[in-house]
Amino acid sequence: MNFRLLYPKFKRKAFTFSYDDGIIHDKTMIEIFNKYDVKATFNLNYAKSKEIKYRLNKDGKEIDCSYLDLDKDFHIYDGFEIASHSFTHPHMENIDNAKQKEEMLKNKEALEKLFNKKIDAFCYPYGTYNEDTIRLEKELGITYSRTTRSTYDFYLPYNFLMWNPTIHHRDKKIFDVINRFKNDDRELSLLYIWGHSYEFAIDDNFYLLEDIIKKINEDKEAISLSNGEIYDYVNDAAMLYYRDNRFVNPSKSDIYVEVNNQKLLVKSKGVLDYEE
């Protein structure tokens, strides 16, 4: 049997975006994502809400990169996935076990109350962690965590609690990587782009985000998904099995496959007869 897992809508590839900190420039970024009907995951620190911060651009000009007032502006994230980025954005490996747990739990609880939804994803501040961090994530029911280490590749993580992205949007290789992605034909190929919205403001180039999206959208085999949608689908797809001339799908997701060049949809909690 020639078998291949596909993403929803029978797409061979997926792409996802992940942006950190909850900065005022998320508003402009979200306008662009909505313009192109692109999904993304935003990683927020509740304790940073309303904090004023300026950063210098290449000309030495101060650019307002303050944090959103989350209690007031949380609605801008409607339709997007929210993940935790810790409460105060510390280097997790530099604080003890109790403080790490406090950072995770306080932010998780604050975001769950604010958005009225379960928060089960994490993004490491500064991309760093230690064994305590991983153990505490499991204890608190965290399902996946993003790092800041670029792979420049399109494979799925072997461990979703150490989920390395493909590339940062500022990386000079960004369009070369996208071109490689268009030609990548592995099963469940994934392009994962990350960064901070203030970087577009500092560089005065929000057009770059549009150019990135337009370039990816040239690939008709790619679907836009949030980080969490990818995690859920990949784990649910792994539950699919074939026995007695039928596919069995015990998961909560509809699973899309290609078998002997034929596209098949196996419904959630369903079976599909298929005889070779």
PDB file of C-alpha atoms in Angstrom:
ATOM      1  CA  MET A   1       0.000   0.000   0.000  1.00  0.00           C
ATOM      2  CA  ASN A   2       1.315   3.422  -0.966  1.00  0.00           C
ATOM      3  CA  PHE A   3       0.163   5.486   2.028  1.00  0.00           C
ATOM      4  CA  ARG A   4       0.694   9.151   2.900  1.00  0.00           C
ATOM      5  CA  LEU A   5      -0.758  11.348   5.642  1.00  0.00           C
ATOM      6  CA  LEU A   6      -2.035  14.723   4.481  1.00  0.00           C
ATOM      7  CA  TYR A   7      -3.034  17.877   6.321  1.00  0.00           C
ATOM      8  CA  PRO A   8      -6.683  19.065   6.389  1.00  0.00           C
ATOM      9  CA  LYS A   9      -8.249  19.826   3.024  1.00  0.00           C
ATOM     10  CA  PHE A  10      -5.900  17.239   1.496  1.00  0.00           C
ATOM     11  CA  LYS A  11      -2.923  19.611   1.664  1.00  0.00           C
ATOM     12  CA  ARG A  12       0.552  18.081   1.548  1.00  0.00           C
ATOM     13  CA  LYS A  13       2.192  20.867   3.589  1.00  0.00           C
ATOM     14  CA  ALA A  14       1.411  23.389   6.319  1.00  0.00           C
ATOM     15  CA  PHE A  15       2.835  26.706   7.465  1.00  0.00           C
ATOM     16  CA  THR A  16       2.504  28.447  10.798  1.00  0.00           C
ATOM     17  CA  PHE A  17       3.518  31.701  12.514  1.00  0.00           C
ATOM     18  CA  SER A  18       4.419  32.320  16.164  1.00  0.00           C
ATOM     19  CA  TYR A  19       4.886  35.813  17.638  1.00  0.00           C
ATOM     20  CA  ASP A  20       5.961  36.772  21.128  1.00  0.00           C
ATOM     21  CA  ASP A  21       5.375  39.230  23.975  1.00  0.00           C
ATOM     22  CA  GLY A  22       2.044  40.953  23.220  1.00  0.00           C
ATOM     23  CA  ILE A  23       3.411  44.198  21.787  1.00  0.00           C
ATOM     24  CA  ILE A  24       1.264  47.086  20.487  1.00  0.00           C
ATOM     25  CA  HIS A  25       2.409  46.276  16.954  1.00  0.00           C
ATOM     26  CA  ASP A  26       0.549  42.982  17.159  1.00  0.00           C
ATOM     27  CA  LYS A  27      -2.438  45.070  16.041  1.00  0.00           C
ATOM     28  CA  THR A  28      -0.859  45.825  12.668  1.00  0.00           C
ATOM     29  CA  MET A  29       0.374  42.254  12.346  1.00  0.00           C
ATOM     30  CA  ILE A  30      -3.101  40.866  13.011  1.00  0.00           C
ATOM     31  CA  GLU A  31      -4.587  43.171  10.375  1.00  0.00           C
ATOM     32  CA  ILE A  32      -2.187  41.643   7.862  1.00  0.00           C
ATOM     33  CA  PHE A  33      -2.873  38.084   8.986  1.00  0.00           C
ATOM     34  CA  ASN A  34      -6.612  38.711   8.688  1.00  0.00           C
ATOM     35  CA  LYS A  35      -6.178  40.313   5.265  1.00  0.00           C
ATOM     36  CA  TYR A  36      -4.657  37.097   3.950  1.00  0.00           C
ATOM     37  CA  ASP A  37      -6.710  34.735   6.132  1.00  0.00           C
ATOM     38  CA  VAL A  38      -3.560  33.425   7.817  1.00  0.00           C
ATOM     39  CA  LYS A  39      -3.499  31.787  11.230  1.00  0.00           C
ATOM     40  CA  ALA A  40      -0.902  32.392  13.933  1.00  0.00           C
ATOM     41  CA  THR A  41      -0.112  31.789  17.588  1.00  0.00           C
ATOM     42  CA  PHE A  42       0.622  34.673  19.976  1.00  0.00           C
ATOM     43  CA  ASN A  43       2.700  34.064  23.096  1.00  0.00           C
ATOM     44  CA  LEU A  44       1.852  36.494  25.910  1.00  0.00           C
ATOM     45  CA  ASN A  45       3.259  37.605  29.275  1.00  0.00           C
ATOM     46  CA  TYR A  46       0.426  38.914  31.429  1.00  0.00           C
ATOM     47  CA  ALA A  47       2.671  40.747  33.926  1.00  0.00           C
ATOM     48  CA  LYS A  48       4.168  42.799  31.072  1.00  0.00           C
ATOM     49  CA  SER A  49       0.764  44.207  30.140  1.00  0.00           C
ATOM     50  CA  LYS A  50       0.847  48.033  29.752  1.00  0.00           C
ATOM     51  CA  GLU A  51       4.618  48.200  30.286  1.00  0.00           C
ATOM     52  CA  ILE A  52       6.185  51.101  28.370  1.00  0.00           C
ATOM     53  CA  LYS A  53       9.242  50.243  26.307  1.00  0.00           C
ATOM     54  CA  TYR A  54      11.186  51.960  23.518  1.00  0.00           C
ATOM     55  CA  ARG A  55      13.763  50.391  21.215  1.00  0.00           C
ATOM     56  CA  LEU A  56      16.241  52.042  18.861  1.00  0.00           C
ATOM     57  CA  ASN A  57      16.058  51.529  15.109  1.00  0.00           C
ATOM     58  CA  LYS A  58      19.134  51.426  12.871  1.00  0.00           C
ATOM     59  CA  ASP A  59      19.192  55.248  12.735  1.00  0.00           C
ATOM     60  CA  GLY A  60      19.141  55.604  16.508  1.00  0.00           C
ATOM     61  CA  LYS A  61      15.506  56.733  16.572  1.00  0.00           C
ATOM     62  CA  GLU A  62      13.357  55.563  19.467  1.00  0.00           C
ATOM     63  CA  ILE A  63      10.431  53.383  18.393  1.00  0.00           C
ATOM     64  CA  ASP A  64       7.542  52.772  20.757  1.00  0.00           C
ATOM     65  CA  CYS A  65       7.539  49.024  21.402  1.00  0.00           C
ATOM     66  CA  SER A  66       5.336  49.024  24.483  1.00  0.00           C
ATOM     67  CA  TYR A  67       3.231  46.098  25.606  1.00  0.00           C
ATOM     68  CA  LEU A  68      -0.494  45.980  24.982  1.00  0.00           C
ATOM     69  CA  ASP A  69      -2.953  46.585  27.778  1.00  0.00           C
ATOM     70  CA  LEU A  70      -4.194  43.014  27.673  1.00  0.00           C
ATOM     71  CA  ASP A  71      -7.196  43.626  29.909  1.00  0.00           C
ATOM     72  CA  LYS A  72      -8.370  46.279  27.447  1.00  0.00           C
ATOM     73  CA  ASP A  73      -7.108  44.932  24.120  1.00  0.00           C
ATOM     74  CA  PHE A  74      -7.404  41.156  24.497  1.00  0.00           C
ATOM     75  CA  HIS A  75     -10.174  41.127  21.865  1.00  0.00           C
ATOM     76  CA  ILE A  76      -7.672  41.911  19.076  1.00  0.00           C
ATOM     77  CA  TYR A  77      -6.583  38.267  19.328  1.00  0.00           C
ATOM     78  CA  ASP A  78     -10.046  36.951  18.482  1.00  0.00           C
ATOM     79  CA  GLY A  79      -9.648  34.025  16.107  1.00  0.00           C
ATOM     80  CA  PHE A  80      -5.999  33.427  16.989  1.00  0.00           C
ATOM     81  CA  GLU A  81      -4.372  30.901  19.283  1.00  0.00           C
ATOM     82  CA  ILE A  82      -2.943  32.182  22.588  1.00  0.00           C
ATOM     83  CA  ALA A  83      -0.001  30.532  24.327  1.00  0.00           C
ATOM     84  CA  SER A  84       1.820  31.352  27.550  1.00  0.00           C
ATOM     85  CA  HIS A  85       5.236  33.024  27.479  1.00  0.00           C
ATOM     86  CA  SER A  86       5.690  33.032  31.296  1.00  0.00           C
ATOM     87  CA  PHE A  87       4.432  35.717  33.668  1.00  0.00           C
ATOM     88  CA  THR A  88       7.382  38.143  33.693  1.00  0.00           C
ATOM     89  CA  HIS A  89       9.665  36.789  30.910  1.00  0.00           C
ATOM     90  CA  PRO A  90      12.672  35.539  32.914  1.00  0.00           C
ATOM     91  CA  HIS A  91      15.446  33.192  31.864  1.00  0.00           C
ATOM     92  CA  MET A  92      13.738  30.065  33.160  1.00  0.00           C
ATOM     93  CA  GLU A  93      16.992  28.156  33.736  1.00  0.00           C
ATOM     94  CA  ASN A  94      18.212  30.908  36.075  1.00  0.00           C
ATOM     95  CA  ILE A  95      15.380  30.596  38.579  1.00  0.00           C
ATOM     96  CA  ASP A  96      14.618  27.771  40.973  1.00  0.00           C
ATOM     97  CA  ASN A  97      11.939  25.133  40.608  1.00  0.00           C
ATOM     98  CA  ALA A  98       9.345  26.940  42.744  1.00  0.00           C
ATOM     99  CA  LYS A  99       9.795  30.222  40.877  1.00  0.00           C
ATOM    100  CA  GLN A 100       9.568  28.483  37.514  1.00  0.00           C
ATOM    101  CA  LYS A 101       6.288  26.892  38.538  1.00  0.00           C
ATOM    102  CA  GLU A 102       4.987  30.261  39.734  1.00  0.00           C
ATOM    103  CA  GLU A 103       5.942  31.882  36.410  1.00  0.00           C
ATOM    104  CA  MET A 104       4.138  29.198  34.445  1.00  0.00           C
ATOM    105  CA  LEU A 105       1.084  28.798  36.648  1.00  0.00           C
ATOM    106  CA  LYS A 106       0.365  32.501  37.260  1.00  0.00           C
ATOM    107  CA  ASN A 107       0.529  33.308  33.563  1.00  0.00           C
ATOM    108  CA  LYS A 108      -1.517  30.286  32.568  1.00  0.00           C
ATOM    109  CA  GLU A 109      -4.246  31.142  35.065  1.00  0.00           C
ATOM    110  CA  ALA A 110      -4.270  34.842  34.145  1.00  0.00           C
ATOM    111  CA  LEU A 111      -4.555  34.136  30.420  1.00  0.00           C
ATOM    112  CA  GLU A 112      -7.217  31.471  30.916  1.00  0.00           C
ATOM    113  CA  LYS A 113      -9.305  33.931  32.919  1.00  0.00           C
ATOM    114  CA  LEU A 114      -8.760  36.731  30.406  1.00  0.00           C
ATOM    115  CA  PHE A 115      -9.521  34.724  27.268  1.00  0.00           C
ATOM    116  CA  ASN A 116     -11.952  32.275  28.873  1.00  0.00           C
ATOM    117  CA  LYS A 117     -10.230  29.287  27.311  1.00  0.00           C
ATOM    118  CA  LYS A 118      -7.739  26.617  28.275  1.00  0.00           C
ATOM    119  CA  ILE A 119      -4.088  27.562  27.725  1.00  0.00           C
ATOM    120  CA  ASP A 120      -1.966  24.444  27.264  1.00  0.00           C
ATOM    121  CA  ALA A 121       0.928  25.765  25.161  1.00  0.00           C
ATOM    122  CA  PHE A 122       4.132  27.539  26.143  1.00  0.00           C
ATOM    123  CA  CYS A 123       6.921  29.518  24.517  1.00  0.00           C
ATOM    124  CA  TYR A 124      10.281  29.715  26.298  1.00  0.00           C
ATOM    125  CA  PRO A 125      11.373  33.272  27.170  1.00  0.00           C
ATOM    126  CA  TYR A 126      14.679  33.840  25.371  1.00  0.00           C
ATOM    127  CA  GLY A 127      14.327  30.290  24.080  1.00  0.00           C
ATOM    128  CA  THR A 128      16.040  28.799  27.141  1.00  0.00           C
ATOM    129  CA  TYR A 129      15.024  26.165  29.707  1.00  0.00           C
ATOM    130  CA  ASN A 130      16.329  23.306  31.835  1.00  0.00           C
ATOM    131  CA  GLU A 131      15.153  19.890  33.027  1.00  0.00           C
ATOM    132  CA  ASP A 132      12.943  21.461  35.694  1.00  0.00           C
ATOM    133  CA  THR A 133      11.154  23.485  33.015  1.00  0.00           C
ATOM    134  CA  ILE A 134      10.299  20.390  30.977  1.00  0.00           C
ATOM    135  CA  ARG A 135       9.178  18.442  34.045  1.00  0.00           C
ATOM    136  CA  LEU A 136       6.953  21.298  35.238  1.00  0.00           C
ATOM    137  CA  GLU A 137       5.368  21.653  31.807  1.00  0.00           C
ATOM    138  CA  LYS A 138       4.317  18.010  31.926  1.00  0.00           C
ATOM    139  CA  GLU A 139       3.002  18.510  35.452  1.00  0.00           C
ATOM    140  CA  LEU A 140       0.939  21.541  34.401  1.00  0.00           C
ATOM    141  CA  GLY A 141      -0.473  19.925  31.270  1.00  0.00           C
ATOM    142  CA  ILE A 142       1.550  21.896  28.725  1.00  0.00           C
ATOM    143  CA  THR A 143       1.381  20.075  25.392  1.00  0.00           C
ATOM    144  CA  TYR A 144       3.978  21.928  23.330  1.00  0.00           C
ATOM    145  CA  SER A 145       6.651  24.612  23.760  1.00  0.00           C
ATOM    146  CA  ARG A 146       8.496  26.642  21.164  1.00  0.00           C
ATOM    147  CA  THR A 147      12.199  27.397  21.288  1.00  0.00           C
ATOM    148  CA  THR A 148      14.152  30.028  19.328  1.00  0.00           C
ATOM    149  CA  ARG A 149      16.509  27.645  17.539  1.00  0.00           C
ATOM    150  CA  SER A 150      16.056  27.777  13.755  1.00  0.00           C
ATOM    151  CA  THR A 151      16.306  24.435  11.956  1.00  0.00           C
ATOM    152  CA  TYR A 152      16.043  25.789   8.382  1.00  0.00           C
ATOM    153  CA  ASP A 153      14.145  22.604   7.711  1.00  0.00           C
ATOM    154  CA  PHE A 154      10.557  21.404   7.530  1.00  0.00           C
ATOM    155  CA  TYR A 155      10.344  18.360   9.753  1.00  0.00           C
ATOM    156  CA  LEU A 156       8.009  17.933  12.711  1.00  0.00           C
ATOM    157  CA  PRO A 157       9.616  17.905  16.187  1.00  0.00           C
ATOM    158  CA  TYR A 158      10.585  14.614  17.781  1.00  0.00           C
ATOM    159  CA  ASN A 159       9.492  16.208  21.080  1.00  0.00           C
ATOM    160  CA  PHE A 160       6.811  18.912  20.986  1.00  0.00           C
ATOM    161  CA  LEU A 161       8.067  20.306  24.307  1.00  0.00           C
ATOM    162  CA  MET A 162      11.224  21.322  22.439  1.00  0.00           C
ATOM    163  CA  TRP A 163       9.637  22.539  19.215  1.00  0.00           C
ATOM    164  CA  ASN A 164      12.290  24.281  17.125  1.00  0.00           C
ATOM    165  CA  PRO A 165      10.949  26.674  14.465  1.00  0.00           C
ATOM    166  CA  THR A 166      12.155  26.734  10.880  1.00  0.00           C
ATOM    167  CA  ILE A 167      13.315  30.342  10.707  1.00  0.00           C
ATOM    168  CA  HIS A 168      12.977  33.879  12.105  1.00  0.00           C
ATOM    169  CA  HIS A 169      11.357  36.345   9.717  1.00  0.00           C
ATOM    170  CA  ARG A 170      14.394  38.660   9.980  1.00  0.00           C
ATOM    171  CA  ASP A 171      16.752  35.947   8.765  1.00  0.00           C
ATOM    172  CA  LYS A 172      18.305  36.822   5.400  1.00  0.00           C
ATOM    173  CA  LYS A 173      17.639  33.260   4.272  1.00  0.00           C
ATOM    174  CA  ILE A 174      13.866  33.615   4.661  1.00  0.00           C
ATOM    175  CA  PHE A 175      12.955  33.606   0.960  1.00  0.00           C
ATOM    176  CA  ASP A 176      15.500  30.923   0.103  1.00  0.00           C
ATOM    177  CA  VAL A 177      13.902  28.758   2.800  1.00  0.00           C
ATOM    178  CA  ILE A 178      10.412  29.435   1.452  1.00  0.00           C
ATOM    179  CA  ASN A 179      11.567  28.452  -2.039  1.00  0.00           C
ATOM    180  CA  ARG A 180      12.962  25.192  -0.650  1.00  0.00           C
ATOM    181  CA  PHE A 181       9.689  24.602   1.167  1.00  0.00           C
ATOM    182  CA  LYS A 182       7.798  24.818  -2.120  1.00  0.00           C
ATOM    183  CA  ASN A 183       9.878  21.928  -3.433  1.00  0.00           C
ATOM    184  CA  ASP A 184       9.824  19.834  -0.265  1.00  0.00           C
ATOM    185  CA  ASP A 185       7.828  16.644  -0.612  1.00  0.00           C
ATOM    186  CA  ARG A 186       8.237  14.851   2.715  1.00  0.00           C
ATOM    187  CA  GLU A 187       5.145  13.671   4.578  1.00  0.00           C
ATOM    188  CA  LEU A 188       3.536  16.460   6.660  1.00  0.00           C
ATOM    189  CA  SER A 189       6.133  19.053   5.715  1.00  0.00           C
ATOM    190  CA  LEU A 190       5.955  22.162   7.933  1.00  0.00           C
ATOM    191  CA  LEU A 191       7.273  25.718   7.557  1.00  0.00           C
ATOM    192  CA  TYR A 192       7.393  27.446  10.973  1.00  0.00           C
ATOM    193  CA  ILE A 193       8.171  31.195  11.116  1.00  0.00           C
ATOM    194  CA  TRP A 194       8.589  33.165  14.339  1.00  0.00           C
ATOM    195  CA  GLY A 195       9.566  36.584  15.683  1.00  0.00           C
ATOM    196  CA  HIS A 196       8.261  39.734  17.377  1.00  0.00           C
ATOM    197  CA  SER A 197       5.940  42.297  15.830  1.00  0.00           C
ATOM    198  CA  TYR A 198       8.104  45.180  17.103  1.00  0.00           C
ATOM    199  CA  GLU A 199      10.880  44.033  14.762  1.00  0.00           C
ATOM    200  CA  PHE A 200       8.751  45.042  11.780  1.00  0.00           C
ATOM    201  CA  ALA A 201       8.145  48.440  13.434  1.00  0.00           C
ATOM    202  CA  ILE A 202      11.847  48.970  14.159  1.00  0.00           C
ATOM    203  CA  ASP A 203      12.785  47.967  10.605  1.00  0.00           C
ATOM    204  CA  ASP A 204       9.837  49.919   9.143  1.00  0.00           C
ATOM    205  CA  ASN A 205       8.980  46.941   6.941  1.00  0.00           C
ATOM    206  CA  PHE A 206       5.602  45.430   7.702  1.00  0.00           C
ATOM    207  CA  TYR A 207       5.511  44.985   3.928  1.00  0.00           C
ATOM    208  CA  LEU A 208       7.993  42.147   4.514  1.00  0.00           C
ATOM    209  CA  LEU A 209       5.333  40.157   6.353  1.00  0.00           C
ATOM    210  CA  GLU A 210       2.990  40.608   3.411  1.00  0.00           C
ATOM    211  CA  ASP A 211       5.723  39.569   0.986  1.00  0.00           C
ATOM    212  CA  ILE A 212       6.416  36.442   3.049  1.00  0.00           C
ATOM    213  CA  ILE A 213       2.745  35.476   3.095  1.00  0.00           C
ATOM    214  CA  LYS A 214       2.307  36.151  -0.623  1.00  0.00           C
ATOM    215  CA  LYS A 215       5.335  34.022  -1.425  1.00  0.00           C
ATOM    216  CA  ILE A 216       4.103  31.119   0.709  1.00  0.00           C
ATOM    217  CA  ASN A 217       0.614  31.398  -0.793  1.00  0.00           C
ATOM    218  CA  GLU A 218       2.069  30.689  -4.221  1.00  0.00           C
ATOM    219  CA  ASP A 219       2.286  27.100  -2.999  1.00  0.00           C
ATOM    220  CA  LYS A 220      -1.216  25.697  -3.461  1.00  0.00           C
ATOM    221  CA  GLU A 221      -0.248  22.546  -1.568  1.00  0.00           C
ATOM    222  CA  ALA A 222       0.236  24.475   1.722  1.00  0.00           C
ATOM    223  CA  ILE A 223      -2.392  25.230   4.354  1.00  0.00           C
ATOM    224  CA  SER A 224      -2.229  27.846   7.121  1.00  0.00           C
ATOM    225  CA  LEU A 225      -2.635  26.416  10.630  1.00  0.00           C
ATOM    226  CA  SER A 226      -1.967  27.630  14.160  1.00  0.00           C
ATOM    227  CA  ASN A 227       0.710  25.920  16.243  1.00  0.00           C
ATOM    228  CA  GLY A 228      -1.959  24.177  18.285  1.00  0.00           C
ATOM    229  CA  GLU A 229      -3.877  22.970  15.240  1.00  0.00           C
ATOM    230  CA  ILE A 230      -0.694  21.342  13.957  1.00  0.00           C
ATOM    231  CA  TYR A 231       0.015  19.716  17.322  1.00  0.00           C
ATOM    232  CA  ASP A 232      -3.530  18.358  17.593  1.00  0.00           C
ATOM    233  CA  TYR A 233      -3.736  17.123  14.023  1.00  0.00           C
ATOM    234  CA  VAL A 234      -0.349  15.393  14.009  1.00  0.00           C
ATOM    235  CA  ASN A 235      -1.091  13.589  17.258  1.00  0.00           C
ATOM    236  CA  ASP A 236      -4.564  12.596  16.133  1.00  0.00           C
ATOM    237  CA  ALA A 237      -3.283  11.417  12.749  1.00  0.00           C
ATOM    238  CA  ALA A 238      -0.821   9.137  14.544  1.00  0.00           C
ATOM    239  CA  MET A 239      -3.805   7.237  15.970  1.00  0.00           C
ATOM    240  CA  LEU A 240      -5.107   6.182  12.553  1.00  0.00           C
ATOM    241  CA  TYR A 241      -4.663   2.496  11.749  1.00  0.00           C
ATOM    242  CA  TYR A 242      -5.573  -0.013   9.045  1.00  0.00           C
ATOM    243  CA  ARG A 243      -6.947  -3.470   9.819  1.00  0.00           C
ATOM    244  CA  ASP A 244      -9.287  -5.960   8.196  1.00  0.00           C
ATOM    245  CA  ASN A 245      -9.560  -3.920   4.993  1.00  0.00           C
ATOM    246  CA  ARG A 246     -10.603  -0.722   6.664  1.00  0.00           C
ATOM    247  CA  PHE A 247      -9.095   2.430   8.137  1.00  0.00           C
ATOM    248  CA  VAL A 248     -10.039   3.145  11.738  1.00  0.00           C
ATOM    249  CA  ASN A 249      -9.823   6.634  13.200  1.00  0.00           C
ATOM    250  CA  PRO A 250     -10.344   6.727  16.997  1.00  0.00           C
ATOM    251  CA  SER A 251      -9.301  10.395  17.259  1.00  0.00           C
ATOM    252  CA  LYS A 252     -11.279  13.620  17.604  1.00  0.00           C
ATOM    253  CA  SER A 253     -10.119  14.901  14.183  1.00  0.00           C
ATOM    254  CA  ASP A 254     -11.052  14.021  10.630  1.00  0.00           C
ATOM    255  CA  ILE A 255      -7.887  12.605   9.062  1.00  0.00           C
ATOM    256  CA  TYR A 256      -6.905  13.164   5.443  1.00  0.00           C
ATOM    257  CA  VAL A 257      -4.772  10.591   3.611  1.00  0.00           C
ATOM    258  CA  GLU A 258      -3.599   9.614   0.172  1.00  0.00           C
ATOM    259  CA  VAL A 259      -3.601   5.888  -0.582  1.00  0.00           C
ATOM    260  CA  ASN A 260      -2.356   4.557  -3.908  1.00  0.00           C
ATOM    261  CA  ASN A 261      -2.786   8.064  -5.354  1.00  0.00           C
ATOM    262  CA  GLN A 262      -6.391   8.236  -4.117  1.00  0.00           C
ATOM    263  CA  LYS A 263      -7.410  10.905  -1.587  1.00  0.00           C
ATOM    264  CA  LEU A 264      -9.446   9.560   1.318  1.00  0.00           C
ATOM    265  CA  LEU A 265     -11.104  11.221   4.323  1.00  0.00           C
ATOM    266  CA  VAL A 266     -11.442   9.124   7.480  1.00  0.00           C
ATOM    267  CA  LYS A 267     -13.981  10.780   9.751  1.00  0.00           C
ATOM    268  CA  SER A 268     -13.447  11.328  13.458  1.00  0.00           C
ATOM    269  CA  LYS A 269     -14.419   8.216  15.492  1.00  0.00           C
ATOM    270  CA  GLY A 270     -15.152   6.543  12.179  1.00  0.00           C
ATOM    271  CA  VAL A 271     -14.121   3.711   9.898  1.00  0.00           C
ATOM    272  CA  LEU A 272     -13.583   3.656   6.150  1.00  0.00           C
ATOM    273  CA  ASP A 273     -13.665   0.465   4.133  1.00  0.00           C
ATOM    274  CA  TYR A 274     -10.707   0.154   1.781  1.00  0.00           C
ATOM    275  CA  GLU A 275      -9.573  -3.013   0.084  1.00  0.00           C
ATOM    276  CA  GLU A 276      -6.356  -3.055  -1.866  1.00  0.00           C
TER     277      GLU A 276
END
